[in-house]
XYZ file of C-alpha atoms in Angstrom:
344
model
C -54.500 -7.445 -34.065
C -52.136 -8.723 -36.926
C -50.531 -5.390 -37.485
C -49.990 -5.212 -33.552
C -48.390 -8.843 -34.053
C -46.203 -8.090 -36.790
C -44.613 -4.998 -35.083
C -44.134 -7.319 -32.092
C -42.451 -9.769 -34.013
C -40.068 -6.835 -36.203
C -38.877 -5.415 -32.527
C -37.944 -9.094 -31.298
C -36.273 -10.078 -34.096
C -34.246 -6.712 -34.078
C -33.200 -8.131 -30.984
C -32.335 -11.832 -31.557
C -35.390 -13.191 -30.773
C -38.045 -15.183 -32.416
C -41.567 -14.565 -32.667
C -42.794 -17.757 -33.523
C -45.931 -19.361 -31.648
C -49.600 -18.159 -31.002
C -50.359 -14.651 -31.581
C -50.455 -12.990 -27.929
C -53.595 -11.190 -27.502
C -54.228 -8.089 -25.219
C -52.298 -6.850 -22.358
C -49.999 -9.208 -23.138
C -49.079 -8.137 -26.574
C -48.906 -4.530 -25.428
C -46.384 -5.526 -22.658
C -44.333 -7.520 -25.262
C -44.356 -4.249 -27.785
C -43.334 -1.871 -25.296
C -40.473 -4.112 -23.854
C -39.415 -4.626 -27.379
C -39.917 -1.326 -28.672
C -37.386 -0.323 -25.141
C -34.786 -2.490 -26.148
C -35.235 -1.627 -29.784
C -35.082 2.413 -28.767
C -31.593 1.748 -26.174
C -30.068 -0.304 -29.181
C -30.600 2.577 -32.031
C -29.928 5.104 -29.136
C -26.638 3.436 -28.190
C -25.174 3.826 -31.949
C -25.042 7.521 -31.443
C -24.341 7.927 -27.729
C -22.300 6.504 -25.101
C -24.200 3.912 -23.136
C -23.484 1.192 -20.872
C -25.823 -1.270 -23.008
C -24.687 -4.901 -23.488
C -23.367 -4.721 -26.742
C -22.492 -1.648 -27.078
C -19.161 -1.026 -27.836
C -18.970 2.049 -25.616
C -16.677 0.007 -23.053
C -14.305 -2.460 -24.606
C -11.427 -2.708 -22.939
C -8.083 -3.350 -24.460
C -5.426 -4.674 -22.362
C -3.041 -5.332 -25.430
C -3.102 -1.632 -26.433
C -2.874 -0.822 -22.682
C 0.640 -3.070 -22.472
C 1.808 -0.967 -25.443
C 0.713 2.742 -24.314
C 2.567 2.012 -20.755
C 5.858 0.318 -22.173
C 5.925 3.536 -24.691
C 5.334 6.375 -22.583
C 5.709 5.005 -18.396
C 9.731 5.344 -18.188
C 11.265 3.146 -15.195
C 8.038 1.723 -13.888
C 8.402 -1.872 -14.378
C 6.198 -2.799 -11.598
C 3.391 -0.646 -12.777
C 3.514 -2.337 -15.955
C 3.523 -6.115 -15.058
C 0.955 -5.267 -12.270
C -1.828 -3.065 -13.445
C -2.461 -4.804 -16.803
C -3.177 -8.015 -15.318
C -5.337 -6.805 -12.429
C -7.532 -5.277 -14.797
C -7.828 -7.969 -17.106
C -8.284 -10.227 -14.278
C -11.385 -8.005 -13.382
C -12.695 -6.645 -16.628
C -12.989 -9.833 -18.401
C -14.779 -11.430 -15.434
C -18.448 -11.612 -15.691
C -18.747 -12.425 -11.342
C -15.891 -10.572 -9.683
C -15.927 -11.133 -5.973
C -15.703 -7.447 -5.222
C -14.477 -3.973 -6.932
C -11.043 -3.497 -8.177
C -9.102 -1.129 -5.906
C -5.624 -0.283 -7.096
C -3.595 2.188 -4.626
C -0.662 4.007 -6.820
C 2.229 5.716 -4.404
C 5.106 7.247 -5.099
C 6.738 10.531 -5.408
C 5.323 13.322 -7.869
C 6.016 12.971 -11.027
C 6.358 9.401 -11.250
C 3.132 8.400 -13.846
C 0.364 7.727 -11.466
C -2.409 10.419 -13.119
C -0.583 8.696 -16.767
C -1.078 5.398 -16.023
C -4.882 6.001 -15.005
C -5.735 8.319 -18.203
C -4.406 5.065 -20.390
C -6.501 3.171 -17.823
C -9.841 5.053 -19.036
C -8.314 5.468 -22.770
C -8.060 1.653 -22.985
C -11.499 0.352 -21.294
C -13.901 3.415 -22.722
C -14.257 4.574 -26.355
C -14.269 8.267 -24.847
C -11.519 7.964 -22.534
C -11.044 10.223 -19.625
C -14.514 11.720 -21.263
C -16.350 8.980 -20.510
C -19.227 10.031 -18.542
C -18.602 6.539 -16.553
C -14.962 7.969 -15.417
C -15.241 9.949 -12.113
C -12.346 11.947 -11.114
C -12.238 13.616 -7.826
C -9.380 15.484 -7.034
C -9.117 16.070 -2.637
C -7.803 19.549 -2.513
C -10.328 20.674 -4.920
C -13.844 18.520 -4.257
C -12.734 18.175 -0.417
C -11.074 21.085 0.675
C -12.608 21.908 4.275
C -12.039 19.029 7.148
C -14.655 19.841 9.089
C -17.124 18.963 6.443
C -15.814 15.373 5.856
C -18.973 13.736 7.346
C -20.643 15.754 4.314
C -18.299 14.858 1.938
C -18.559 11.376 2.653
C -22.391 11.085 2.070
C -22.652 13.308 -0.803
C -19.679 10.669 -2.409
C -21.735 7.574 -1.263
C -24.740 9.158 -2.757
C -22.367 10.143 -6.094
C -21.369 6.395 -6.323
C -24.102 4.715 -6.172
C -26.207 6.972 -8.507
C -23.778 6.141 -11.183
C -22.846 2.168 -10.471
C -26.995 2.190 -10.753
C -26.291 3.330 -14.388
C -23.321 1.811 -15.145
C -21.753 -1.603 -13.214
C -18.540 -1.083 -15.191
C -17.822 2.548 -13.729
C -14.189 3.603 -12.782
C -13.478 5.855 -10.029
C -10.161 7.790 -9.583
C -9.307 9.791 -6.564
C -6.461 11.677 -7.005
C -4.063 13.546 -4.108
C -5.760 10.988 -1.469
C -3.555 11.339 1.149
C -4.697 15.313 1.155
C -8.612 13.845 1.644
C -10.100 14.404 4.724
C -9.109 11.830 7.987
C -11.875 9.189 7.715
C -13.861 10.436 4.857
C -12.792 7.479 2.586
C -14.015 4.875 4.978
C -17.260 5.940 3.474
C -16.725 4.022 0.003
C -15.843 0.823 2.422
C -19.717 -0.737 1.575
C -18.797 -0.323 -2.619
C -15.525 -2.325 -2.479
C -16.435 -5.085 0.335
C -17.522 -8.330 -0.514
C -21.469 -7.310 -0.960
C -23.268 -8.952 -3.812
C -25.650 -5.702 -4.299
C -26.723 -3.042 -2.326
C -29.614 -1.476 -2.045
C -30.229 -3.593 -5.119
C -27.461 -2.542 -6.685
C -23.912 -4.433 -7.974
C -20.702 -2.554 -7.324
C -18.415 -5.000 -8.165
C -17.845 -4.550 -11.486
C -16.564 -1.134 -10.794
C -12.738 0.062 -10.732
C -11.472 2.161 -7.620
C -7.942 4.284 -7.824
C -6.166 5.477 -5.375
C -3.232 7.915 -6.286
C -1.049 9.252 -3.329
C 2.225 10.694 -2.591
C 2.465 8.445 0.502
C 4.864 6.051 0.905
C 7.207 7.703 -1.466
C 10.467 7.938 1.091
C 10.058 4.659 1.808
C 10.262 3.333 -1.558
C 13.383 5.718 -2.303
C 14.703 5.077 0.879
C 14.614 1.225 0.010
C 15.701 1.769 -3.353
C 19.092 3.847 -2.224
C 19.625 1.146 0.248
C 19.051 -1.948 -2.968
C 21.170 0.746 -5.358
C 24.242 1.267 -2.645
C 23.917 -3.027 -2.175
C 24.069 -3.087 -6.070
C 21.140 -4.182 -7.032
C 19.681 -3.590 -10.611
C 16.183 -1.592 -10.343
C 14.700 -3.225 -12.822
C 15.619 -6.553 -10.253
C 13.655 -4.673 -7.557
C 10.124 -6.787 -7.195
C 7.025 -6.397 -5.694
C 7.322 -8.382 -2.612
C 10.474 -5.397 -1.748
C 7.573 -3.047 -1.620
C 4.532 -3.909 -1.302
C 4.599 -4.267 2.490
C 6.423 -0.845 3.175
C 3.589 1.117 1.381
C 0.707 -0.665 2.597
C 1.831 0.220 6.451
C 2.756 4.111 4.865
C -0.496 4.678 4.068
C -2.012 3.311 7.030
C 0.399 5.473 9.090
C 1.377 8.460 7.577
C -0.848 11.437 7.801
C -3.091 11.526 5.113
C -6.994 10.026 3.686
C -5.713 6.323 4.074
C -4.752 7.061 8.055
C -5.832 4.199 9.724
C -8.324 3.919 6.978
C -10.858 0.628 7.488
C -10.159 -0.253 3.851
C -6.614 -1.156 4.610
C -7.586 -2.838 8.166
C -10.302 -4.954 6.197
C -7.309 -5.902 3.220
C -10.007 -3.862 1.039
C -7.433 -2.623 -1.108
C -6.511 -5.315 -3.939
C -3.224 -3.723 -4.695
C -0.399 -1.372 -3.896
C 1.358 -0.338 -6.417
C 5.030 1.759 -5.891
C 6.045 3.851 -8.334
C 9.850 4.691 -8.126
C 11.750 7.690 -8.021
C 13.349 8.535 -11.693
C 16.912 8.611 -12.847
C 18.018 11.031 -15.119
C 17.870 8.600 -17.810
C 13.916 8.151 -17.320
C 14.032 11.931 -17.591
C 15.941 12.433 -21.152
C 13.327 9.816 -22.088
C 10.179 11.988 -20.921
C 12.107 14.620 -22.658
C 12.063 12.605 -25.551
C 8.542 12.116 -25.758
C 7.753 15.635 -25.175
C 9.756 17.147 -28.138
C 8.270 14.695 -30.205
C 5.205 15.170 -29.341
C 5.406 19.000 -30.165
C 6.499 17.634 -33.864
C 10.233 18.784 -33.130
C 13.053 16.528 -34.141
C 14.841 15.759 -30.701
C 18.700 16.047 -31.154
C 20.975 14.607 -28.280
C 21.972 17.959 -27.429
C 18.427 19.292 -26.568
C 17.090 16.418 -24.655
C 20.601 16.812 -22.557
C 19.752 20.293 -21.752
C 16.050 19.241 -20.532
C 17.691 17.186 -18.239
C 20.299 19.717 -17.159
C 17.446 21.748 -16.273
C 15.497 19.422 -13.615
C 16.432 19.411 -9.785
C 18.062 15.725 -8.236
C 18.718 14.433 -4.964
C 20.551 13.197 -3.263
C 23.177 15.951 -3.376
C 26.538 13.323 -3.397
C 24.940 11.495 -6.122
C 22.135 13.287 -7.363
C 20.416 10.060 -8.614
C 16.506 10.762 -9.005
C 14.761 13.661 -10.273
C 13.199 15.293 -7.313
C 9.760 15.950 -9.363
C 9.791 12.832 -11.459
C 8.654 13.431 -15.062
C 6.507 16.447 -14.073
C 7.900 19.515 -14.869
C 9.548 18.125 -18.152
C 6.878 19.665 -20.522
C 7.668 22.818 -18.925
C 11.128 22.992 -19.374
C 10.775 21.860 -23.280
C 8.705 24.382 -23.897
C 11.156 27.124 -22.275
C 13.902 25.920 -23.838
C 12.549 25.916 -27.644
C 11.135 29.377 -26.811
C 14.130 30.087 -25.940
C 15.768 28.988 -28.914
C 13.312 30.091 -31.470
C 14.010 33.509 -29.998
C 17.673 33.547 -30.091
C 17.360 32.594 -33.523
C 15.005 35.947 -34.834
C 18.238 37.813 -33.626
C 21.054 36.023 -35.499
């Protein structure tokens, strides 16, 4: 019985307990040992592999080294930055959120919306985008037919709530939305309401992303209009925006199409990203031949930027794929180079 004891009391004071008092006797004792022995096992378990345990220090976010990643690498996206950071640290720090974070990024391609959510994950999980409580789904590619929507949408409930039942602090990410099936996303509606648990289950700790192309001529259409009028972009504000995106997605073709979560103001916040200037561009540029461990001259980044497509034709002031075909055109360009040079 004193052996039994004593291993009781090593597993509860491996876990911040005391073990002071009678000595239990019986069932008791054995229920004691194997809850302590559990808790002992997840702790030693959690050193070597990625849990969602209390005190782990699996998920720890970082909104400081968030601030820093998107002022260094998101070019012309001031909104982004002075919105995302503190909506997340808003939610993550918050022990009793009222409901899941849902963030809805628009804007044209190419304008950092898959960036900003891999420094999302980077940021809150040790393992980053390999976290195995980051979810990606990607429309055209896990919800390609229509006519299987009502499928979709149960297998995705049923996806959801699996993994908020193994980890509250779970961040979902559903990339190309307005390509989703019509409807199908009204099936995540229970997750992000104002529900305590479900099922016995607490989704509000979780993080929900939308990332669409909808909304995008709006927000350059506004932003021509604000540039013609003389307005500084970086003076462009939220409020400018907001409104105009939230009725795009709810009207344009496209998952969000009359979607309940925008009728039931589901959707925390929309976030625009702008169309780039060619400046934004030789910075991308920038960041691309460094990253390649090139030394950037003036010269090359100018012929990156020669190389990209911009609209409108009088003025040709933003890139008409953002950011996203600048690694391309790097690469070409020092192939090209390197090349030439074997011959001279």
């Amino acid at each position: 019985m004193r052996i039994r004891w004593i291993v009781v009391c090593i597993m509860l004071l491996l876990n911040g307990l005391n073990c002071k008092g009678s000595l239990p006797i019986g069932a008791t004792a054995v229920g004691i040992a194997g809850a302590a022995l559990y808790a002992g096992f997840e702790k030693l378990r959690c050193t070597f592999y990625e849990c969602c345990y209390k005190g782990a220090d699996w998920i720890q976010p970082n909104i400081a080294a968030l601030n820093i990643a998107l002022e260094k690498y998101i070019h012309g996206q001031h909104l982004v930055r002075n919105v995302v950071s503190r909506a997340l640290k808003a939610h993550l720090f918050n022990d009793q959120p009222s409901k899941a974070l849902v963030m809805s990024f628009h804007g044209w391609t190419g304008g950092g919306k898959n960036f900003v959510s891999k420094f999302i994950a980077e940021n809150t999980y040790k393992l980053g985008m390999k976290s195995q409580y980051v979810h990606i789904f990607v429309s055209t590619l896990d919800f390609p037919h229509e006519q299987m929507a009502d499928i979709y949408k149960l297998h995705l409930q049923d996806w959801i709530r699996g993994n908020v039942s193994k980890c509250e602090r779970s961040l979902f990410i559903f990339d190309e939305i307005d390509k989703m099936p019509l409807g199908m996303i009204n099936g995540i509606k229970p997750f992000i309401d104002y529900h305590e648990s479900i099922g016995g289950v607490d989704f509000r700790k979780s993080v929900f992303i939308f990332l669409s192309n909808t909304g995008g001529p709006d927000i350059t259409r506004t932003m021509l209009q604000m540039w013609r009028a003389g307005k500084s972009r970086e003076d462009i504000t939220l409020m400018d925006l907001e409104h105009l995106i939230q009725l795009g997605a709810f009207n344009e073709d496209g998952g969000l199409h009359k979607s309940e979560l925008i009728q039931h103001s589901l959707v925390d916040h929309y976030i625009p990203f702008l169309p780039l200037e060619r400046r934004h561009i030789e910075l991308c540029a920038l960041d691309e031949i460094r990253r390649r461990g090139h030394r950037p001259s003036q010269e090359l980044v100018k012929s990156v930027a020669d190389e990209m497509v911009y609209f409108p034709p009088e003025n040709k002031l933003f890139s008409t794929t953002g950011c996203k075909r600048v690694a391309q055109k790097v690469g070409y360009i020092l192939a090209t180079r390197e090349y030439e040079n074997l011959f001279e």
